[in-house]
mmCIF file of C-alpha atoms in Angstrom:
data_model
loop_
_atom_site.group_PDB
_atom_site.id
_atom_site.type_symbol
_atom_site.label_atom_id
_atom_site.label_comp_id
_atom_site.label_asym_id
_atom_site.label_seq_id
_atom_site.Cartn_x
_atom_site.Cartn_y
_atom_site.Cartn_z
ATOM 1 C CA MET A 1 -0.042 -0.025 -0.069
ATOM 2 C CA ARG A 2 2.855 2.247 0.815
ATOM 3 C CA PHE A 3 4.136 1.716 -2.688
ATOM 4 C CA TYR A 4 0.887 2.843 -4.218
ATOM 5 C CA LEU A 5 0.547 5.857 -1.932
ATOM 6 C CA ARG A 6 4.122 6.919 -2.726
ATOM 7 C CA TYR A 7 3.654 6.683 -6.403
ATOM 8 C CA VAL A 8 0.199 8.398 -6.388
ATOM 9 C CA ALA A 9 1.883 11.229 -4.522
ATOM 10 C CA ALA A 10 4.780 11.195 -7.071
ATOM 11 C CA THR A 11 2.207 11.287 -9.859
ATOM 12 C CA PHE A 12 0.733 14.522 -8.601
ATOM 13 C CA GLY A 13 4.139 15.878 -7.982
ATOM 14 C CA VAL A 14 5.177 15.157 -11.583
ATOM 15 C CA LEU A 15 1.932 16.535 -12.911
ATOM 16 C CA LEU A 16 2.663 19.787 -10.967
ATOM 17 C CA LEU A 17 6.181 19.797 -12.489
ATOM 18 C CA GLU A 18 4.784 19.331 -15.906
ATOM 19 C CA GLY A 19 2.408 22.194 -15.378
ATOM 20 C CA THR A 20 5.075 24.556 -14.109
ATOM 21 C CA ILE A 21 8.683 23.762 -14.804
ATOM 22 C CA VAL A 22 8.782 21.234 -17.488
ATOM 23 C CA ARG A 23 7.615 23.685 -20.167
ATOM 24 C CA ARG A 24 10.566 25.894 -19.298
ATOM 25 C CA VAL A 25 13.111 23.209 -19.706
ATOM 26 C CA ALA A 26 11.940 22.320 -23.193
ATOM 27 C CA ILE A 27 14.806 22.297 -25.731
ATOM 28 C CA ALA A 28 13.644 23.287 -29.266
ATOM 29 C CA GLY A 29 10.055 22.251 -28.301
ATOM 30 C CA VAL A 30 11.182 18.883 -26.910
ATOM 31 C CA ARG A 31 9.968 18.130 -23.486
ATOM 32 C CA PRO A 32 10.797 15.175 -21.203
ATOM 33 C CA ASP A 33 7.923 12.824 -20.622
ATOM 34 C CA LEU A 34 8.276 12.414 -16.862
ATOM 35 C CA LEU A 35 4.966 10.678 -16.373
ATOM 36 C CA LEU A 36 6.019 7.871 -18.649
ATOM 37 C CA ALA A 37 9.314 7.628 -16.831
ATOM 38 C CA LEU A 38 7.332 7.418 -13.586
ATOM 39 C CA VAL A 39 5.280 4.554 -14.937
ATOM 40 C CA VAL A 40 8.533 2.711 -15.939
ATOM 41 C CA TYR A 41 9.949 3.194 -12.530
ATOM 42 C CA ALA A 42 6.737 2.018 -10.919
ATOM 43 C CA GLY A 43 6.827 -1.104 -13.029
ATOM 44 C CA LEU A 44 10.499 -1.733 -12.185
ATOM 45 C CA ALA A 45 9.781 -1.209 -8.451
ATOM 46 C CA GLY A 46 6.340 -2.759 -8.175
ATOM 47 C CA GLY A 47 6.361 -5.425 -10.747
ATOM 48 C CA GLY A 48 3.624 -5.925 -13.385
ATOM 49 C CA ARG A 49 0.681 -5.180 -11.104
ATOM 50 C CA GLY A 50 2.323 -2.010 -9.718
ATOM 51 C CA GLY A 51 3.214 -0.802 -13.138
ATOM 52 C CA VAL A 52 -0.301 -1.534 -14.546
ATOM 53 C CA ALA A 53 -1.964 0.256 -11.662
ATOM 54 C CA ILE A 54 0.077 3.379 -11.791
ATOM 55 C CA GLY A 55 0.148 3.238 -15.579
ATOM 56 C CA LEU A 56 -3.758 3.068 -15.625
ATOM 57 C CA LEU A 57 -3.959 5.964 -13.209
ATOM 58 C CA ILE A 58 -1.578 8.166 -15.118
ATOM 59 C CA GLY A 59 -3.147 7.245 -18.478
ATOM 60 C CA LEU A 60 -6.622 8.157 -17.201
ATOM 61 C CA LEU A 61 -5.342 11.458 -16.004
ATOM 62 C CA ARG A 62 -3.524 12.112 -19.260
ATOM 63 C CA ASP A 63 -6.609 11.164 -21.198
ATOM 64 C CA CYS A 64 -8.385 14.180 -19.711
ATOM 65 C CA ALA A 65 -6.300 16.348 -21.912
ATOM 66 C CA ASP A 66 -7.542 14.508 -24.967
ATOM 67 C CA PRO A 67 -11.095 13.386 -24.156
ATOM 68 C CA GLU A 68 -11.886 12.523 -27.785
ATOM 69 C CA ARG A 69 -9.536 9.577 -27.393
ATOM 70 C CA PHE A 70 -10.267 8.818 -23.755
ATOM 71 C CA GLY A 71 -8.873 5.434 -22.963
ATOM 72 C CA LEU A 72 -6.001 5.407 -25.357
ATOM 73 C CA GLU A 73 -3.357 6.733 -22.839
ATOM 74 C CA ALA A 74 -4.793 4.414 -20.140
ATOM 75 C CA LEU A 75 -4.297 1.472 -22.485
ATOM 76 C CA LEU A 76 -0.768 2.364 -23.535
ATOM 77 C CA MET A 77 0.458 3.379 -20.101
ATOM 78 C CA SER A 78 -0.879 0.196 -18.639
ATOM 79 C CA LEU A 79 0.999 -1.743 -21.277
ATOM 80 C CA VAL A 80 4.155 0.361 -20.548
ATOM 81 C CA GLY A 81 3.926 -0.331 -16.823
ATOM 82 C CA PHE A 82 3.360 -4.043 -17.391
ATOM 83 C CA ALA A 83 6.200 -4.145 -19.804
ATOM 84 C CA ALA A 84 8.578 -2.522 -17.310
ATOM 85 C CA GLY A 85 7.244 -4.688 -14.579
ATOM 86 C CA SER A 86 7.888 -7.848 -16.691
ATOM 87 C CA THR A 87 11.433 -6.942 -17.380
ATOM 88 C CA SER A 88 12.403 -6.264 -13.801
ATOM 89 C CA PRO A 89 13.231 -9.976 -13.010
ATOM 90 C CA VAL A 90 15.318 -10.425 -16.133
ATOM 91 C CA VAL A 91 17.394 -7.261 -16.208
ATOM 92 C CA ASN A 92 19.530 -5.415 -13.648
ATOM 93 C CA ARG A 93 16.982 -2.965 -12.744
ATOM 94 C CA THR A 94 19.324 -1.090 -10.353
ATOM 95 C CA HIS A 95 21.529 -0.009 -13.080
ATOM 96 C CA PRO A 96 20.913 3.547 -14.249
ATOM 97 C CA LEU A 97 21.865 2.689 -17.832
ATOM 98 C CA VAL A 98 19.411 -0.134 -18.003
ATOM 99 C CA GLN A 99 16.736 2.143 -16.577
ATOM 100 C CA ALA A 100 17.493 4.774 -19.116
ATOM 101 C CA LEU A 101 17.397 2.272 -22.033
ATOM 102 C CA LEU A 102 14.162 0.937 -20.729
ATOM 103 C CA ILE A 103 12.648 4.337 -20.727
ATOM 104 C CA VAL A 104 13.950 5.138 -24.203
ATOM 105 C CA PHE A 105 12.546 1.876 -25.567
ATOM 106 C CA LEU A 106 9.289 1.986 -23.933
ATOM 107 C CA LEU A 107 8.734 5.689 -24.796
ATOM 108 C CA LEU A 108 9.447 5.003 -28.351
ATOM 109 C CA GLY A 109 7.030 2.122 -28.388
ATOM 110 C CA HIS A 110 4.464 4.123 -26.622
ATOM 111 C CA ASP A 111 4.780 7.011 -28.997
ATOM 112 C CA LEU A 112 4.706 4.851 -32.079
ATOM 113 C CA ALA A 113 1.525 3.206 -30.899
ATOM 114 C CA ARG A 114 0.026 6.568 -30.169
ATOM 115 C CA ALA A 115 1.134 8.040 -33.501
ATOM 116 C CA LEU A 116 -0.652 5.178 -35.233
ATOM 117 C CA ALA A 117 -3.815 5.623 -33.323
ATOM 118 C CA VAL A 118 -3.699 9.422 -33.866
ATOM 119 C CA THR A 119 -3.220 9.128 -37.595
ATOM 120 C CA SER A 120 -5.977 6.469 -37.797
ATOM 121 C CA PHE A 121 -3.350 3.801 -38.595
ATOM 122 C CA ALA A 122 -1.768 5.568 -41.595
ATOM 123 C CA PRO A 123 1.783 4.084 -41.329
ATOM 124 C CA ALA A 124 3.765 6.696 -43.386
ATOM 125 C CA GLU A 125 2.141 9.591 -41.559
ATOM 126 C CA ALA A 126 2.549 7.903 -38.104
ATOM 127 C CA LEU A 127 6.126 7.197 -38.861
ATOM 128 C CA GLY A 128 6.863 10.781 -39.923
ATOM 129 C CA LEU A 129 5.111 12.069 -36.799
ATOM 130 C CA TRP A 130 6.923 9.532 -34.641
ATOM 131 C CA LEU A 131 10.398 10.314 -36.134
ATOM 132 C CA ARG A 132 10.021 13.947 -35.728
ATOM 133 C CA ALA A 133 9.077 13.957 -32.086
ATOM 134 C CA SER A 134 9.843 10.729 -30.243
ATOM 135 C CA PRO A 135 13.634 10.047 -30.448
ATOM 136 C CA PRO A 136 14.699 13.419 -28.988
ATOM 137 C CA ALA A 137 11.970 13.221 -26.396
ATOM 138 C CA ALA A 138 13.025 9.743 -25.457
ATOM 139 C CA LEU A 139 16.665 10.768 -25.059
ATOM 140 C CA TYR A 140 15.804 13.788 -23.080
ATOM 141 C CA THR A 141 13.390 11.919 -20.805
ATOM 142 C CA ALA A 142 16.024 9.214 -20.119
ATOM 143 C CA ILE A 143 18.555 11.720 -19.024
ATOM 144 C CA ILE A 144 16.267 13.690 -16.831
ATOM 145 C CA ALA A 145 14.640 10.688 -15.298
ATOM 146 C CA SER A 146 18.024 9.013 -14.635
ATOM 147 C CA LEU A 147 19.219 12.214 -12.917
ATOM 148 C CA ALA A 148 16.104 12.334 -10.870
ATOM 149 C CA ALA A 149 16.310 8.630 -9.943
ATOM 150 C CA ALA A 150 19.869 9.160 -8.862
ATOM 151 C CA LEU A 151 18.845 12.108 -6.645
ATOM 152 C CA LEU A 152 15.668 10.529 -5.350
ATOM 153 C CA PRO A 153 16.426 6.911 -4.658
ATOM 154 C CA HIS A 154 13.945 6.800 -1.771
ATOM 155 C CA LEU A 155 11.048 7.793 -3.884
ATOM 156 C CA TRP A 156 11.590 5.231 -6.678
ATOM 157 C CA ALA A 157 12.751 2.363 -4.611
ATOM 158 C CA GLY A 158 10.989 3.030 -1.372
ATOM 159 C CA GLY A 159 13.968 1.940 0.686
ATOM 160 C CA ARG A 160 16.462 3.901 2.642
ATOM 161 C CA GLY A 161 18.489 4.831 -0.288
ATOM 162 C CA ARG A 162 19.034 1.210 -1.245
ATOM 163 C CA GLY A 163 17.624 1.631 -4.678
ATOM 164 C CA PHE A 164 16.133 -1.376 -6.446
ATOM 165 C CA SER A 165 17.104 -4.760 -5.140
ATOM 166 C CA MET B 1 10.067 -4.724 -3.345
ATOM 167 C CA ARG B 2 12.161 -7.809 -3.611
ATOM 168 C CA ARG B 3 8.951 -9.884 -3.903
ATOM 169 C CA ARG B 4 8.035 -8.124 -7.103
ATOM 170 C CA ALA B 5 11.210 -9.115 -8.846
ATOM 171 C CA GLU B 6 9.714 -12.119 -10.342
ATOM 172 C CA ARG B 7 8.111 -13.145 -13.560
ATOM 173 C CA PRO B 8 4.435 -11.891 -13.967
ATOM 174 C CA GLY B 9 2.005 -14.406 -12.459
ATOM 175 C CA LEU B 10 -1.605 -14.981 -13.189
ATOM 176 C CA THR B 11 -2.747 -12.068 -10.944
ATOM 177 C CA ASP B 12 -0.558 -9.628 -12.888
ATOM 178 C CA TRP B 13 -2.008 -10.847 -16.090
ATOM 179 C CA LEU B 14 -5.467 -10.596 -14.800
ATOM 180 C CA ILE B 15 -4.844 -7.063 -13.583
ATOM 181 C CA LEU B 16 -3.417 -6.121 -16.935
ATOM 182 C CA ALA B 17 -6.436 -7.627 -18.704
ATOM 183 C CA GLY B 18 -8.740 -5.674 -16.388
ATOM 184 C CA ALA B 19 -6.804 -2.320 -17.223
ATOM 185 C CA VAL B 20 -6.784 -3.017 -20.934
ATOM 186 C CA GLY B 21 -10.456 -4.001 -20.875
ATOM 187 C CA LEU B 22 -11.330 -0.783 -19.063
ATOM 188 C CA ALA B 23 -9.313 1.251 -21.503
ATOM 189 C CA VAL B 24 -10.908 -0.506 -24.494
ATOM 190 C CA VAL B 25 -14.345 -0.007 -23.108
ATOM 191 C CA PHE B 26 -13.657 3.717 -22.950
ATOM 192 C CA LEU B 27 -12.195 3.778 -26.427
ATOM 193 C CA LEU B 28 -15.147 1.932 -27.880
ATOM 194 C CA SER B 29 -17.888 4.080 -26.176
ATOM 195 C CA ASP B 30 -19.348 7.032 -27.930
ATOM 196 C CA VAL B 31 -17.811 10.433 -27.857
ATOM 197 C CA SER B 32 -20.242 11.918 -25.366
ATOM 198 C CA SER B 33 -19.570 9.105 -22.940
ATOM 199 C CA ARG B 34 -15.820 9.705 -23.336
ATOM 200 C CA MET B 35 -16.232 13.379 -22.725
ATOM 201 C CA ASP B 36 -18.352 12.541 -19.607
ATOM 202 C CA ALA B 37 -15.692 10.119 -18.347
ATOM 203 C CA ALA B 38 -12.858 12.722 -18.888
ATOM 204 C CA ARG B 39 -14.938 15.259 -17.022
ATOM 205 C CA THR B 40 -15.477 12.849 -14.230
ATOM 206 C CA VAL B 41 -11.838 11.891 -13.953
ATOM 207 C CA ARG B 42 -10.792 15.483 -14.089
ATOM 208 C CA GLY B 43 -13.268 16.529 -11.454
ATOM 209 C CA THR B 44 -12.401 13.622 -9.159
ATOM 210 C CA PHE B 45 -8.611 13.372 -9.293
ATOM 211 C CA LEU B 46 -7.258 16.523 -10.630
ATOM 212 C CA TRP B 47 -8.940 19.156 -8.437
ATOM 213 C CA PRO B 48 -5.896 19.409 -6.111
ATOM 214 C CA PHE B 49 -3.599 19.724 -9.019
ATOM 215 C CA ARG B 50 -5.774 22.492 -10.609
ATOM 216 C CA TRP B 51 -6.012 24.184 -7.130
ATOM 217 C CA VAL B 52 -2.309 24.214 -6.593
ATOM 218 C CA LEU B 53 -1.674 25.371 -10.194
ATOM 219 C CA ALA B 54 -4.268 28.120 -9.905
ATOM 220 C CA TYR B 55 -2.588 29.603 -6.834
ATOM 221 C CA GLY B 56 0.928 28.613 -7.211
ATOM 222 C CA GLY B 57 1.464 28.163 -10.975
ATOM 223 C CA CYS B 58 3.515 30.565 -12.971
ATOM 224 C CA PRO B 59 2.607 31.754 -16.494
ATOM 225 C CA PRO B 60 5.047 30.686 -19.255
ATOM 226 C CA ASP B 61 6.280 34.289 -19.725
ATOM 227 C CA ALA B 62 6.011 36.116 -16.493
ATOM 228 C CA TRP B 63 7.089 39.498 -17.851
ATOM 229 C CA ALA B 64 4.525 39.313 -20.657
ATOM 230 C CA GLU B 65 1.856 38.529 -18.060
ATOM 231 C CA VAL B 66 3.045 41.518 -15.880
ATOM 232 C CA GLU B 67 2.731 43.792 -18.907
ATOM 233 C CA ARG B 68 -0.715 42.329 -19.800
ATOM 234 C CA LEU B 69 -1.928 42.908 -16.180
ATOM 235 C CA ARG B 70 -0.454 46.445 -16.224
ATOM 236 C CA LEU B 71 -2.362 47.234 -19.402
ATOM 237 C CA ALA B 72 -5.548 45.714 -18.000
ATOM 238 C CA LEU B 73 -5.229 47.859 -14.857
ATOM 239 C CA ALA B 74 -4.716 50.969 -16.935
ATOM 240 C CA ARG B 75 -7.648 50.230 -19.069
ATOM 241 C CA ARG B 76 -9.798 49.566 -15.896
ATOM 242 C CA SER B 77 -8.777 52.843 -14.462
ATOM 243 C CA LEU B 78 -9.653 54.648 -17.593
ATOM 244 C CA ASP B 79 -12.969 52.803 -17.845
ATOM 245 C CA ARG B 80 -13.729 53.746 -14.284
ATOM 246 C CA ALA B 81 -13.035 57.432 -14.944
ATOM 247 C CA ARG B 82 -15.168 57.349 -18.088
ATOM 248 C CA LEU B 83 -18.040 55.768 -16.259
ATOM 249 C CA ALA B 84 -17.848 58.318 -13.488
ATOM 250 C CA GLU B 85 -17.841 61.091 -16.088
ATOM 251 C CA ALA B 86 -20.868 59.528 -17.880
ATOM 252 C CA GLU B 87 -22.681 59.291 -14.561
ATOM 253 C CA ARG B 88 -22.047 62.999 -13.783
ATOM 254 C CA GLU B 89 -23.195 63.841 -17.232
ATOM 255 C CA LEU B 90 -26.323 61.849 -16.884
ATOM 256 C CA THR B 91 -27.180 63.455 -13.718
ATOM 257 C CA ARG B 92 -26.672 66.844 -15.286
ATOM 258 C CA LEU B 93 -28.871 66.011 -18.223
ATOM 259 C CA TYR B 94 -31.547 64.665 -15.903
ATOM 260 C CA ASP B 95 -31.430 67.909 -14.015
ATOM 261 C CA LEU B 96 -31.658 69.936 -17.157
ATOM 262 C CA LEU B 97 -34.619 67.954 -18.314
ATOM 263 C CA GLU B 98 -36.265 68.175 -14.939
ATOM 264 C CA PHE B 99 -36.776 64.445 -15.362
ATOM 265 C CA THR B 100 -40.039 63.945 -13.598
ATOM 266 C CA ALA B 101 -43.017 61.982 -14.714
ATOM 267 C CA SER B 102 -46.047 63.895 -15.822
ATOM 268 C CA SER B 103 -49.533 62.836 -15.149
ATOM 269 C CA SER B 104 -50.026 61.319 -18.550
ATOM 270 C CA TRP B 105 -46.620 60.232 -19.849
ATOM 271 C CA SER B 106 -43.107 59.862 -18.788
ATOM 272 C CA LEU B 107 -39.689 59.106 -20.323
ATOM 273 C CA SER B 108 -37.553 56.177 -19.592
ATOM 274 C CA PRO B 109 -33.822 56.546 -20.280
ATOM 275 C CA LEU B 110 -31.888 53.956 -22.215
ATOM 276 C CA LEU B 111 -28.162 54.064 -23.256
ATOM 277 C CA VAL B 112 -27.178 53.623 -26.976
ATOM 278 C CA VAL B 113 -24.891 50.532 -27.047
ATOM 279 C CA GLU B 114 -24.726 49.775 -30.709
ATOM 280 C CA ARG B 115 -25.583 51.123 -34.085
ATOM 281 C CA VAL B 116 -26.404 48.567 -36.795
ATOM 282 C CA SER B 117 -28.387 48.478 -39.933
ATOM 283 C CA ASP B 118 -31.138 46.383 -41.488
ATOM 284 C CA ARG B 119 -31.824 46.417 -45.195
ATOM 285 C CA PHE B 120 -33.874 49.579 -44.975
ATOM 286 C CA GLY B 121 -31.457 51.682 -42.901
ATOM 287 C CA GLU B 122 -30.336 52.460 -39.392
ATOM 288 C CA VAL B 123 -31.266 50.452 -36.266
ATOM 289 C CA ILE B 124 -29.993 51.440 -32.861
ATOM 290 C CA VAL B 125 -29.605 49.015 -29.961
ATOM 291 C CA LEU B 126 -30.425 50.575 -26.576
ATOM 292 C CA SER B 127 -29.696 49.014 -23.208
ATOM 293 C CA GLY B 128 -31.145 49.560 -19.780
ATOM 294 C CA ASP B 129 -34.066 48.625 -17.463
ATOM 295 C CA SER B 130 -37.062 48.968 -19.638
ATOM 296 C CA PRO B 131 -39.759 46.579 -18.521
ATOM 297 C CA GLU B 132 -42.442 48.723 -20.224
ATOM 298 C CA ALA B 133 -40.774 48.653 -23.623
ATOM 299 C CA HIS B 134 -42.858 47.229 -26.358
ATOM 300 C CA PRO B 135 -42.784 47.227 -30.213
ATOM 301 C CA ARG B 136 -44.026 50.373 -32.007
ATOM 302 C CA GLN B 137 -43.315 52.548 -28.979
ATOM 303 C CA ALA B 138 -41.958 55.949 -29.621
ATOM 304 C CA VAL B 139 -38.354 56.754 -28.831
ATOM 305 C CA LEU B 140 -37.153 60.326 -28.292
ATOM 306 C CA GLY B 141 -33.985 62.158 -28.096
ATOM 307 C CA MET B 142 -33.587 65.393 -26.103
ATOM 308 C CA GLU B 143 -34.354 67.369 -29.271
ATOM 309 C CA GLY B 144 -37.278 65.379 -30.684
ATOM 310 C CA LEU B 145 -38.431 62.088 -32.143
ATOM 311 C CA ALA B 146 -35.726 59.537 -32.800
ATOM 312 C CA GLY B 147 -37.668 56.405 -33.890
ATOM 313 C CA TYR B 148 -39.766 53.623 -32.646
ATOM 314 C CA VAL B 149 -39.140 50.253 -30.961
ATOM 315 C CA ILE B 150 -39.191 47.230 -33.150
ATOM 316 C CA GLN B 151 -38.048 44.533 -30.727
ATOM 317 C CA THR B 152 -37.006 43.951 -27.170
ATOM 318 C CA ARG B 153 -34.462 41.350 -26.106
ATOM 319 C CA GLY B 154 -34.053 41.214 -22.290
ATOM 320 C CA ARG B 155 -32.279 44.461 -21.434
ATOM 321 C CA GLU B 156 -31.804 45.460 -25.060
ATOM 322 C CA VAL B 157 -34.262 47.440 -27.036
ATOM 323 C CA LEU B 158 -33.977 47.646 -30.835
ATOM 324 C CA VAL B 159 -35.045 50.858 -32.295
ATOM 325 C CA ARG B 160 -35.620 51.776 -35.974
ATOM 326 C CA THR B 161 -34.590 55.406 -36.318
ATOM 327 C CA LEU B 162 -35.940 58.118 -38.570
ATOM 328 C CA ARG B 163 -32.957 57.310 -40.844
ATOM 329 C CA ASN B 164 -34.590 54.085 -41.886
ATOM 330 C CA GLY B 165 -36.528 53.761 -45.042
ATOM 331 C CA ALA B 166 -39.092 51.582 -43.312
ATOM 332 C CA VAL B 167 -40.171 54.519 -41.070
ATOM 333 C CA GLN B 168 -42.941 56.826 -42.168
ATOM 334 C CA ILE B 169 -44.013 59.696 -40.047
ATOM 335 C CA SER B 170 -47.270 61.525 -40.284
ATOM 336 C CA ALA B 171 -45.989 65.078 -39.834
ATOM 337 C CA ARG B 172 -47.354 68.597 -39.832
ATOM 338 C CA VAL B 173 -45.829 71.849 -41.129
ATOM 339 C CA PRO B 174 -46.844 74.416 -38.629
ATOM 340 C CA ASP B 175 -47.609 77.513 -40.699
ATOM 341 C CA SER B 176 -49.331 75.787 -43.601
ATOM 342 C CA ARG B 177 -51.024 73.255 -41.335
ATOM 343 C CA HIS B 178 -50.439 70.797 -44.056
ATOM 344 C CA VAL B 179 -50.037 67.094 -42.928
ATOM 345 C CA GLY B 180 -48.031 64.737 -44.996
ATOM 346 C CA MET B 181 -45.741 61.771 -44.688
ATOM 347 C CA LEU B 182 -42.090 62.094 -43.952
ATOM 348 C CA ARG B 183 -39.704 59.453 -45.277
ATOM 349 C CA TRP B 184 -35.957 58.907 -45.085
ATOM 350 C CA ARG B 185 -33.977 59.519 -48.347
ATOM 351 C CA PRO B 186 -30.711 57.699 -47.870
ATOM 352 C CA ARG B 187 -28.959 59.374 -50.896
ATOM 353 C CA GLU B 188 -29.614 62.834 -49.522
ATOM 354 C CA ARG B 189 -29.443 61.791 -45.906
ATOM 355 C CA LEU B 190 -32.549 63.814 -45.223
ATOM 356 C CA LEU B 191 -36.204 63.218 -44.656
ATOM 357 C CA ALA B 192 -38.548 64.274 -47.437
ATOM 358 C CA MET B 193 -42.172 65.368 -47.508
ATOM 359 C CA GLU B 194 -43.918 65.725 -50.839
ATOM 360 C CA GLY B 195 -47.253 67.086 -51.904
ATOM 361 C CA ILE B 196 -47.475 70.247 -50.014
ATOM 362 C CA PRO B 197 -49.849 72.606 -51.930
ATOM 363 C CA ILE B 198 -48.063 75.261 -53.905
ATOM 364 C CA GLN B 199 -49.698 78.072 -51.906
ATOM 365 C CA GLY B 200 -48.564 76.499 -48.578
ATOM 366 C CA VAL B 201 -46.194 78.590 -46.537
ATOM 367 C CA VAL B 202 -43.027 76.693 -45.669
ATOM 368 C CA ALA B 203 -39.660 78.344 -44.879
ATOM 369 C CA VAL B 204 -36.249 77.016 -44.337
ATOM 370 C CA ASP B 205 -35.509 76.232 -40.612
ATOM 371 C CA ASP B 206 -39.280 75.744 -39.861
ATOM 372 C CA THR B 207 -39.744 73.004 -37.394
ATOM 373 C CA VAL B 208 -41.863 70.008 -38.453
ATOM 374 C CA PHE B 209 -43.928 68.173 -35.751
ATOM 375 C CA THR B 210 -45.667 64.931 -35.569
ATOM 376 C CA SER B 211 -49.343 65.300 -36.497
ATOM 377 C CA GLY B 212 -50.644 62.532 -34.329
ATOM 378 C CA ASP B 213 -52.629 61.093 -37.191
ATOM 379 C CA GLY B 214 -50.549 57.977 -37.503
ATOM 380 C CA ARG B 215 -51.491 56.964 -33.879
ATOM 381 C CA LEU B 216 -47.862 55.772 -33.466
ATOM 382 C CA TYR B 217 -46.606 59.023 -32.013
ATOM 383 C CA ARG B 218 -48.491 61.624 -30.048
ATOM 384 C CA GLU B 219 -49.087 64.986 -31.616
ATOM 385 C CA GLY B 220 -46.527 67.826 -31.436
ATOM 386 C CA LEU B 221 -43.284 65.990 -31.043
ATOM 387 C CA PRO B 222 -40.506 67.819 -32.967
ATOM 388 C CA VAL B 223 -39.327 65.725 -35.831
ATOM 389 C CA GLY B 224 -36.815 67.927 -37.730
ATOM 390 C CA TYR B 225 -36.080 71.231 -39.308
ATOM 391 C CA VAL B 226 -36.788 72.112 -42.948
ATOM 392 C CA THR B 227 -33.537 72.531 -44.907
ATOM 393 C CA SER B 228 -34.924 73.250 -48.397
ATOM 394 C CA VAL B 229 -38.192 73.896 -50.180
ATOM 395 C CA ARG B 230 -38.729 73.545 -53.917
ATOM 396 C CA ASP B 231 -41.400 73.302 -56.351
ATOM 397 C CA ASP B 232 -42.360 69.906 -57.821
ATOM 398 C CA SER B 233 -41.714 69.301 -61.508
ATOM 399 C CA THR B 234 -45.471 69.843 -62.095
ATOM 400 C CA ALA B 235 -45.279 73.216 -60.221
ATOM 401 C CA LEU B 236 -48.448 72.227 -58.447
ATOM 402 C CA VAL B 237 -47.016 71.062 -55.144
ATOM 403 C CA LYS B 238 -43.920 71.714 -52.997
ATOM 404 C CA VAL B 239 -41.325 69.212 -51.790
ATOM 405 C CA ILE B 240 -39.410 69.862 -48.673
ATOM 406 C CA ARG B 241 -36.344 68.253 -47.100
ATOM 407 C CA VAL B 242 -36.165 67.957 -43.416
ATOM 408 C CA ARG B 243 -33.104 67.315 -41.236
ATOM 409 C CA PRO B 244 -33.836 65.162 -38.160
ATOM 410 C CA ALA B 245 -33.929 67.128 -34.933
ATOM 411 C CA VAL B 246 -32.051 64.423 -33.094
ATOM 412 C CA ASP B 247 -28.417 64.040 -33.923
ATOM 413 C CA LEU B 248 -28.586 60.300 -34.273
ATOM 414 C CA ASP B 249 -24.819 60.096 -34.908
ATOM 415 C CA ARG B 250 -23.937 61.514 -31.558
ATOM 416 C CA ALA B 251 -26.779 60.514 -29.313
ATOM 417 C CA GLU B 252 -25.638 58.409 -26.320
ATOM 418 C CA GLU B 253 -28.834 58.292 -24.572
ATOM 419 C CA LEU B 254 -32.481 58.047 -25.848
ATOM 420 C CA PHE B 255 -35.734 57.961 -24.049
ATOM 421 C CA LEU B 256 -38.687 55.526 -24.270
ATOM 422 C CA TYR B 257 -41.880 57.500 -24.451
ATOM 423 C CA VAL B 258 -44.233 55.831 -21.870
ATOM 424 C CA GLU B 259 -47.928 56.820 -21.870
#
């Protein structure tokens, strides 16, 4: 339960950051996707069910910004959380580089699926959209999230600075 | 935390299936249901976020926001000064008019808020408390007749002015006692009355009054001033041009004539 409370609090913290600071740290219009990074960390720390639960919550909250496709982000974020949770037993989840790579990979997958849905499954258009926006955002998010994870091990792992075990 | 570091079990898959099912249900529902769901989620979960952002958030460009607020403040100060001046002017005008209800009729003041036009000519939109306003009611300016009410919409009253081709006024020329119909001529921007007998006495600057024959306006309201008098091509009758008494371009306040 403490895990969920901690991540729900973190979700609202990140929402506040996205509403205030994140738009200022955008580089050439590229913003870090901290909410997705949070779902990845929730999956790493809480396993499949933790990742799905936090992913579903964050997805539903994100869907409020695009009510016409309400449910899409909930679906994608749940899958991202589950994917992160599923990898946690097979990768060294304490390693920052692994975490960063996982964020990059899952963000790219998430954005590709979203681009396909947004363009009504027109592959060329979706690919163009995805190529323009996703790789830089994935890279930026991985850097920012890794730095944050290094600075806030208590939050992500829930231990006394132990990180993921 | 350590317990979670294992392969996803049946429970994990069931939870994922539940989440995916929920999302798919949302996605497959109709647009209005999705909008309602978004509204519910926003209202349930995001109110603390909105509250914090409303009180603690910072606009993207703080200096631009400061500039915008400064301009808004200046505009508001100017508006306040303008309103105070308008109020003083109104009070002064009411005093000048000795604005008191007579035994048989009274005037109800309304402010001019807009000038528009229909296909026949000018229509003025007035605003104010006018529960007694009704269509075909006379509207006056301080100098005389201005038009009549064509429609009321809440606090707004639409007035067809004398400068509208659809308005015809039964008017009387005082000296000749001739009664005729005044009608707006848009090209000349004057009212015209035709058919005055050639022997009738009409002079430039004479005041033309309502005759009361049309039953729309009471008798004796000033309508305008004669600007030109000429003989008709038949040389049997005269044609006069009349300038409206009320300066409709500059009128800021008009009055409903209430019987």
